[in-house]
PDB file of C-alpha atoms in Angstrom:
ATOM      1  CA  MET A  16      11.603 -10.294  -6.283  1.00 91.00           C
ATOM      2  CA  THR A  17       9.193 -12.227  -3.844  1.00 92.00           C
ATOM      3  CA  ILE A  18       6.907 -12.186  -1.000  1.00 92.00           C
ATOM      4  CA  ASP A  19       9.610 -13.812   0.989  1.00 92.00           C
ATOM      5  CA  GLU A  20      12.537 -11.745  -0.338  1.00 93.00           C
ATOM      6  CA  LEU A  21      10.906  -8.447   0.324  1.00 92.00           C
ATOM      7  CA  LEU A  22      10.001  -9.508   3.589  1.00 91.00           C
ATOM      8  CA  ALA A  23      14.045 -10.008   4.163  1.00 92.00           C
ATOM      9  CA  GLU A  24      14.923  -6.849   3.072  1.00 92.00           C
ATOM     10  CA  ILE A  25      12.126  -5.113   5.481  1.00 91.00           C
ATOM     11  CA  GLU A  26      13.652  -3.274   8.331  1.00 87.00           C
ATOM     12  CA  SER A  27      12.329  -2.258  11.714  1.00 82.00           C
ATOM     13  CA  LYS A  28       9.964  -4.892  11.485  1.00 78.00           C
ATOM     14  CA  SER A  29       7.278  -6.296  14.460  1.00 79.00           C
ATOM     15  CA  PRO A  30       6.278  -9.668  14.952  1.00 84.00           C
ATOM     16  CA  PRO A  31       4.132 -10.890  11.973  1.00 89.00           C
ATOM     17  CA  ALA A  32       0.110  -9.849  12.307  1.00 91.00           C
ATOM     18  CA  SER A  33      -2.153 -12.451  13.695  1.00 93.00           C
ATOM     19  CA  GLU A  34      -4.997 -13.896  12.012  1.00 95.00           C
ATOM     20  CA  ASN A  35      -7.343 -12.010  14.801  1.00 95.00           C
ATOM     21  CA  ASP A  36      -5.154  -8.720  13.754  1.00 94.00           C
ATOM     22  CA  ILE A  37      -5.976  -9.386  10.173  1.00 96.00           C
ATOM     23  CA  ALA A  38      -9.717 -10.419  10.731  1.00 97.00           C
ATOM     24  CA  ALA A  39     -10.343  -7.387  12.867  1.00 96.00           C
ATOM     25  CA  PHE A  40      -8.964  -5.180  10.060  1.00 95.00           C
ATOM     26  CA  GLU A  41     -11.181  -6.888   7.523  1.00 97.00           C
ATOM     27  CA  ALA A  42     -14.315  -6.345   9.735  1.00 97.00           C
ATOM     28  CA  GLU A  43     -13.360  -2.670  10.052  1.00 95.00           C
ATOM     29  CA  ILE A  44     -12.587  -2.054   6.546  1.00 95.00           C
ATOM     30  CA  GLY A  45     -15.693  -3.886   5.662  1.00 96.00           C
ATOM     31  CA  HIS A  46     -14.000  -6.203   2.932  1.00 97.00           C
ATOM     32  CA  PRO A  47     -11.889  -8.952   2.938  1.00 97.00           C
ATOM     33  CA  LEU A  48      -8.292  -8.782   2.096  1.00 97.00           C
ATOM     34  CA  PRO A  49      -6.806 -10.407  -1.039  1.00 98.00           C
ATOM     35  CA  ASP A  50      -4.936 -13.528  -0.322  1.00 96.00           C
ATOM     36  CA  ASP A  51      -1.602 -12.864  -1.516  1.00 96.00           C
ATOM     37  CA  TYR A  52      -1.835  -9.418   0.932  1.00 96.00           C
ATOM     38  CA  ARG A  53      -2.734 -11.746   3.747  1.00 96.00           C
ATOM     39  CA  ARG A  54      -0.091 -13.585   3.615  1.00 94.00           C
ATOM     40  CA  PHE A  55       2.567 -10.626   3.308  1.00 94.00           C
ATOM     41  CA  LEU A  56       0.654  -9.080   6.544  1.00 94.00           C
ATOM     42  CA  ALA A  57       1.262 -12.781   8.383  1.00 93.00           C
ATOM     43  CA  GLY A  58       5.026 -12.127   7.859  1.00 91.00           C
ATOM     44  CA  CYS A  59       5.462  -9.025   8.306  1.00 88.00           C
ATOM     45  CA  ASN A  60       3.450  -6.163  10.843  1.00 88.00           C
ATOM     46  CA  GLY A  61       4.818  -3.006   8.866  1.00 89.00           C
ATOM     47  CA  GLY A  62       8.446  -1.893   8.397  1.00 90.00           C
ATOM     48  CA  PHE A  63      10.730   0.514   6.457  1.00 90.00           C
ATOM     49  CA  LEU A  64      12.293   0.136   3.414  1.00 90.00           C
ATOM     50  CA  GLY A  65      13.754   3.819   3.068  1.00 87.00           C
ATOM     51  CA  GLY A  66      13.313   4.108  -0.848  1.00 84.00           C
ATOM     52  CA  ARG A  67      15.533   0.721  -2.047  1.00 87.00           C
ATOM     53  CA  PHE A  68      13.629  -0.515  -3.605  1.00 89.00           C
ATOM     54  CA  TRP A  69      11.501   0.759  -6.485  1.00 86.00           C
ATOM     55  CA  TYR A  70       8.566  -1.024  -8.757  1.00 86.00           C
ATOM     56  CA  HIS A  71      10.158  -0.440 -12.550  1.00 76.00           C
ATOM     57  CA  GLU A  72       7.044   0.453 -13.940  1.00 59.00           C
ATOM     58  CA  GLY A  73       5.659   3.582 -12.247  1.00 56.00           C
ATOM     59  CA  ASP A  74       8.963   4.696 -10.796  1.00 70.00           C
ATOM     60  CA  ALA A  75       7.159   4.025  -7.115  1.00 78.00           C
ATOM     61  CA  GLY A  76       9.749   3.884  -4.038  1.00 85.00           C
ATOM     62  CA  ILE A  77       8.744   1.629  -1.110  1.00 92.00           C
ATOM     63  CA  HIS A  78       9.657   3.767   2.245  1.00 91.00           C
ATOM     64  CA  HIS A  79       6.914   2.913   4.797  1.00 91.00           C
ATOM     65  CA  ILE A  80       5.177  -0.659   4.821  1.00 92.00           C
ATOM     66  CA  GLY A  81       1.474  -0.592   6.454  1.00 91.00           C
ATOM     67  CA  GLY A  82       0.482  -2.630   9.422  1.00 91.00           C
ATOM     68  CA  PHE A  83      -1.005  -3.141  12.886  1.00 90.00           C
ATOM     69  CA  ARG A  84       1.160  -0.778  14.750  1.00 83.00           C
ATOM     70  CA  ASP A  85       1.353   1.723  16.492  1.00 78.00           C
ATOM     71  CA  GLU A  86       3.397   4.557  14.554  1.00 77.00           C
ATOM     72  CA  SER A  87       1.326   6.524  12.702  1.00 73.00           C
ATOM     73  CA  TYR A  88       4.156   6.300   9.374  1.00 72.00           C
ATOM     74  CA  PHE A  89       3.542   2.168   9.789  1.00 80.00           C
ATOM     75  CA  SER A  90       0.107   1.563  10.614  1.00 89.00           C
ATOM     76  CA  LEU A  91      -2.852   0.913   8.236  1.00 92.00           C
ATOM     77  CA  ARG A  92      -5.650   2.502  10.622  1.00 91.00           C
ATOM     78  CA  TRP A  93      -4.166   5.592  11.088  1.00 90.00           C
ATOM     79  CA  THR A  94      -3.211   6.284   7.121  1.00 90.00           C
ATOM     80  CA  ARG A  95      -6.729   5.169   6.677  1.00 89.00           C
ATOM     81  CA  ASP A  96      -7.680   7.758   9.252  1.00 90.00           C
ATOM     82  CA  CYS A  97      -5.338  10.731   8.191  1.00 88.00           C
ATOM     83  CA  TYR A  98      -5.897  10.097   4.203  1.00 89.00           C
ATOM     84  CA  GLY A  99      -9.555   9.477   4.683  1.00 86.00           C
ATOM     85  CA  ASP A 100     -11.674  10.740   1.486  1.00 89.00           C
ATOM     86  CA  ARG A 101      -8.527  12.053  -0.412  1.00 93.00           C
ATOM     87  CA  ILE A 102      -7.725   8.323  -1.465  1.00 95.00           C
ATOM     88  CA  PRO A 103     -10.619   6.654  -3.560  1.00 96.00           C
ATOM     89  CA  LYS A 104     -13.229   4.765  -1.627  1.00 95.00           C
ATOM     90  CA  GLU A 105     -11.849   1.581  -3.457  1.00 96.00           C
ATOM     91  CA  LEU A 106      -8.648   1.688  -1.992  1.00 97.00           C
ATOM     92  CA  ILE A 107      -6.661   1.590   0.967  1.00 96.00           C
ATOM     93  CA  TRP A 108      -3.130   2.969   2.234  1.00 95.00           C
ATOM     94  CA  ILE A 109      -0.783   0.046   2.622  1.00 96.00           C
ATOM     95  CA  MET A 110       2.584   1.339   1.561  1.00 94.00           C
ATOM     96  CA  ASP A 111       4.046   5.079   0.906  1.00 93.00           C
ATOM     97  CA  ASP A 112       7.046   6.198  -1.322  1.00 92.00           C
ATOM     98  CA  PRO A 113       9.974   8.714   0.335  1.00 90.00           C
ATOM     99  CA  PHE A 114       8.045  11.780  -1.169  1.00 90.00           C
ATOM    100  CA  GLY A 115       4.940  11.461   0.399  1.00 90.00           C
ATOM    101  CA  ASN A 116       2.682   9.257  -2.177  1.00 94.00           C
ATOM    102  CA  ALA A 117       0.821   6.424  -1.801  1.00 94.00           C
ATOM    103  CA  ILE A 118       0.923   2.918  -2.927  1.00 95.00           C
ATOM    104  CA  CYS A 119      -2.586   1.556  -2.473  1.00 96.00           C
ATOM    105  CA  LEU A 120      -4.777  -1.650  -2.686  1.00 98.00           C
ATOM    106  CA  GLY A 121      -7.776  -2.226  -4.181  1.00 98.00           C
ATOM    107  CA  LEU A 122     -10.990  -3.774  -1.938  1.00 97.00           C
ATOM    108  CA  GLU A 123     -13.943  -3.684  -4.255  1.00 95.00           C
ATOM    109  CA  GLY A 124     -15.266  -3.850  -7.412  1.00 95.00           C
ATOM    110  CA  ASP A 125     -12.859  -3.622 -10.635  1.00 96.00           C
ATOM    111  CA  ALA A 126      -9.968  -2.227  -8.180  1.00 97.00           C
ATOM    112  CA  ARG A 127     -10.323  -5.569  -6.283  1.00 98.00           C
ATOM    113  CA  GLY A 128      -6.740  -7.025  -5.675  1.00 98.00           C
ATOM    114  CA  LYS A 129      -5.031  -4.606  -7.535  1.00 98.00           C
ATOM    115  CA  ILE A 130      -2.149  -2.069  -6.680  1.00 97.00           C
ATOM    116  CA  TYR A 131      -2.414   1.700  -7.394  1.00 96.00           C
ATOM    117  CA  PHE A 132      -0.224   4.750  -7.327  1.00 95.00           C
ATOM    118  CA  TRP A 133      -2.039   7.642  -5.835  1.00 95.00           C
ATOM    119  CA  ASP A 134       0.142  10.969  -6.293  1.00 95.00           C
ATOM    120  CA  HIS A 135      -0.312  13.887  -3.421  1.00 94.00           C
ATOM    121  CA  GLU A 136       0.647  16.497  -5.353  1.00 93.00           C
ATOM    122  CA  GLU A 137      -2.272  16.110  -8.001  1.00 93.00           C
ATOM    123  CA  GLU A 138      -5.219  15.518  -5.934  1.00 90.00           C
ATOM    124  CA  PRO A 139      -8.933  16.331  -7.387  1.00 90.00           C
ATOM    125  CA  ASP A 140     -10.684  19.185  -6.008  1.00 90.00           C
ATOM    126  CA  PRO A 141     -13.092  17.293  -3.624  1.00 88.00           C
ATOM    127  CA  GLU A 142     -15.852  19.491  -4.718  1.00 89.00           C
ATOM    128  CA  GLU A 143     -15.670  18.242  -8.180  1.00 91.00           C
ATOM    129  CA  TRP A 144     -14.506  14.723  -7.584  1.00 94.00           C
ATOM    130  CA  ASP A 145     -17.124  11.891  -6.870  1.00 95.00           C
ATOM    131  CA  GLY A 146     -14.393   9.580  -4.676  1.00 93.00           C
ATOM    132  CA  SER A 147     -14.085   7.324  -6.992  1.00 94.00           C
ATOM    133  CA  VAL A 148     -10.884   5.153  -8.748  1.00 95.00           C
ATOM    134  CA  ALA A 149     -12.236   5.915 -12.301  1.00 93.00           C
ATOM    135  CA  THR A 150     -12.546   9.579 -11.801  1.00 94.00           C
ATOM    136  CA  ALA A 151      -9.346  10.212  -9.913  1.00 95.00           C
ATOM    137  CA  ASP A 152      -6.608  11.815 -12.038  1.00 93.00           C
ATOM    138  CA  ASN A 153      -3.890  11.389  -9.948  1.00 96.00           C
ATOM    139  CA  VAL A 154      -4.425   7.704  -9.447  1.00 96.00           C
ATOM    140  CA  SER A 155      -2.451   5.368 -11.638  1.00 94.00           C
ATOM    141  CA  LEU A 156      -2.641   1.554 -11.952  1.00 95.00           C
ATOM    142  CA  LEU A 157       0.648  -0.221 -11.241  1.00 94.00           C
ATOM    143  CA  THR A 158      -0.324  -4.241 -11.501  1.00 95.00           C
ATOM    144  CA  ASN A 159      -3.365  -6.238 -11.085  1.00 98.00           C
ATOM    145  CA  SER A 160      -2.107  -7.612  -7.794  1.00 98.00           C
ATOM    146  CA  PHE A 161       0.272  -7.476  -4.853  1.00 97.00           C
ATOM    147  CA  THR A 162       2.375 -10.328  -5.878  1.00 97.00           C
ATOM    148  CA  GLU A 163       2.661  -9.044  -9.406  1.00 96.00           C
ATOM    149  CA  PHE A 164       3.945  -5.766  -7.931  1.00 95.00           C
ATOM    150  CA  VAL A 165       6.285  -7.363  -5.374  1.00 95.00           C
ATOM    151  CA  ALA A 166       7.491  -9.305  -8.504  1.00 95.00           C
ATOM    152  CA  GLY A 167       8.463  -5.960 -10.343  1.00 93.00           C
ATOM    153  CA  LEU A 168      10.378  -4.420  -7.258  1.00 93.00           C
ATOM    154  CA  ALA A 169      14.173  -3.756  -8.045  1.00 90.00           C
ATOM    155  CA  PRO A 170      16.951  -2.426  -5.834  1.00 88.00           C
ATOM    156  CA  GLY A 171      16.776   1.577  -6.764  1.00 80.00           C
ATOM    157  CA  GLU A 172      19.384   3.130  -8.590  1.00 64.00           C
ATOM    158  CA  ASP A 173      22.553   4.406  -6.598  1.00 48.00           C
ATOM    159  CA  ASP A 174      22.544   8.438  -6.535  1.00 45.00           C
ATOM    160  CA  ASP A 175      25.974   8.816  -6.452  1.00 38.00           C
TER     161      ASP A 175
END
C-alpha cells in the first residue's frame, strides 16, 4: 500500500495539517518529524480506519490515526500528554490499534524514523524502567520507516 492509497481509505478525515501546524508541533516536541510522516500529515490530519487494515509483520491493526484535531482519540497532543512517561521517551504515539495499543514513531537516536508497536498490557514497572526503547519489554520494532510501515498494511481478514 502507498501513502496515497492509505489516505484514500481513511474515514472521518479533517483537512490536511498545514505547514504551520506541523512546525508548531515539532517545536513542542523538540524534534523534527521524519519527512515521510510530515508528508502524511500534510495529506491527512487524523482519521479512522476502525481496524480494517493491519500491518502484516506484527499483527498491528490501525484504528485511530493521530493529527492536530480536538477529539482526544485523534490528537497527537492529547495522546502525548495522556501516555506521558508510559511510552519510551524516544517515541510518540501516532496511531492505535482496536485494543488500545499504540503505533509509535521514533524521534531521536537509533529509533529515529522507525515505527514501533507498544503493548499496553505488558508495560514495565515504572520504578524499574529507565524510560528508553532499549529497556521497554512491551515495545517491538515494526519497520525502519513510516513508508515501510504503510507498504506493509493490508486489509484485515473478515471475522465471519
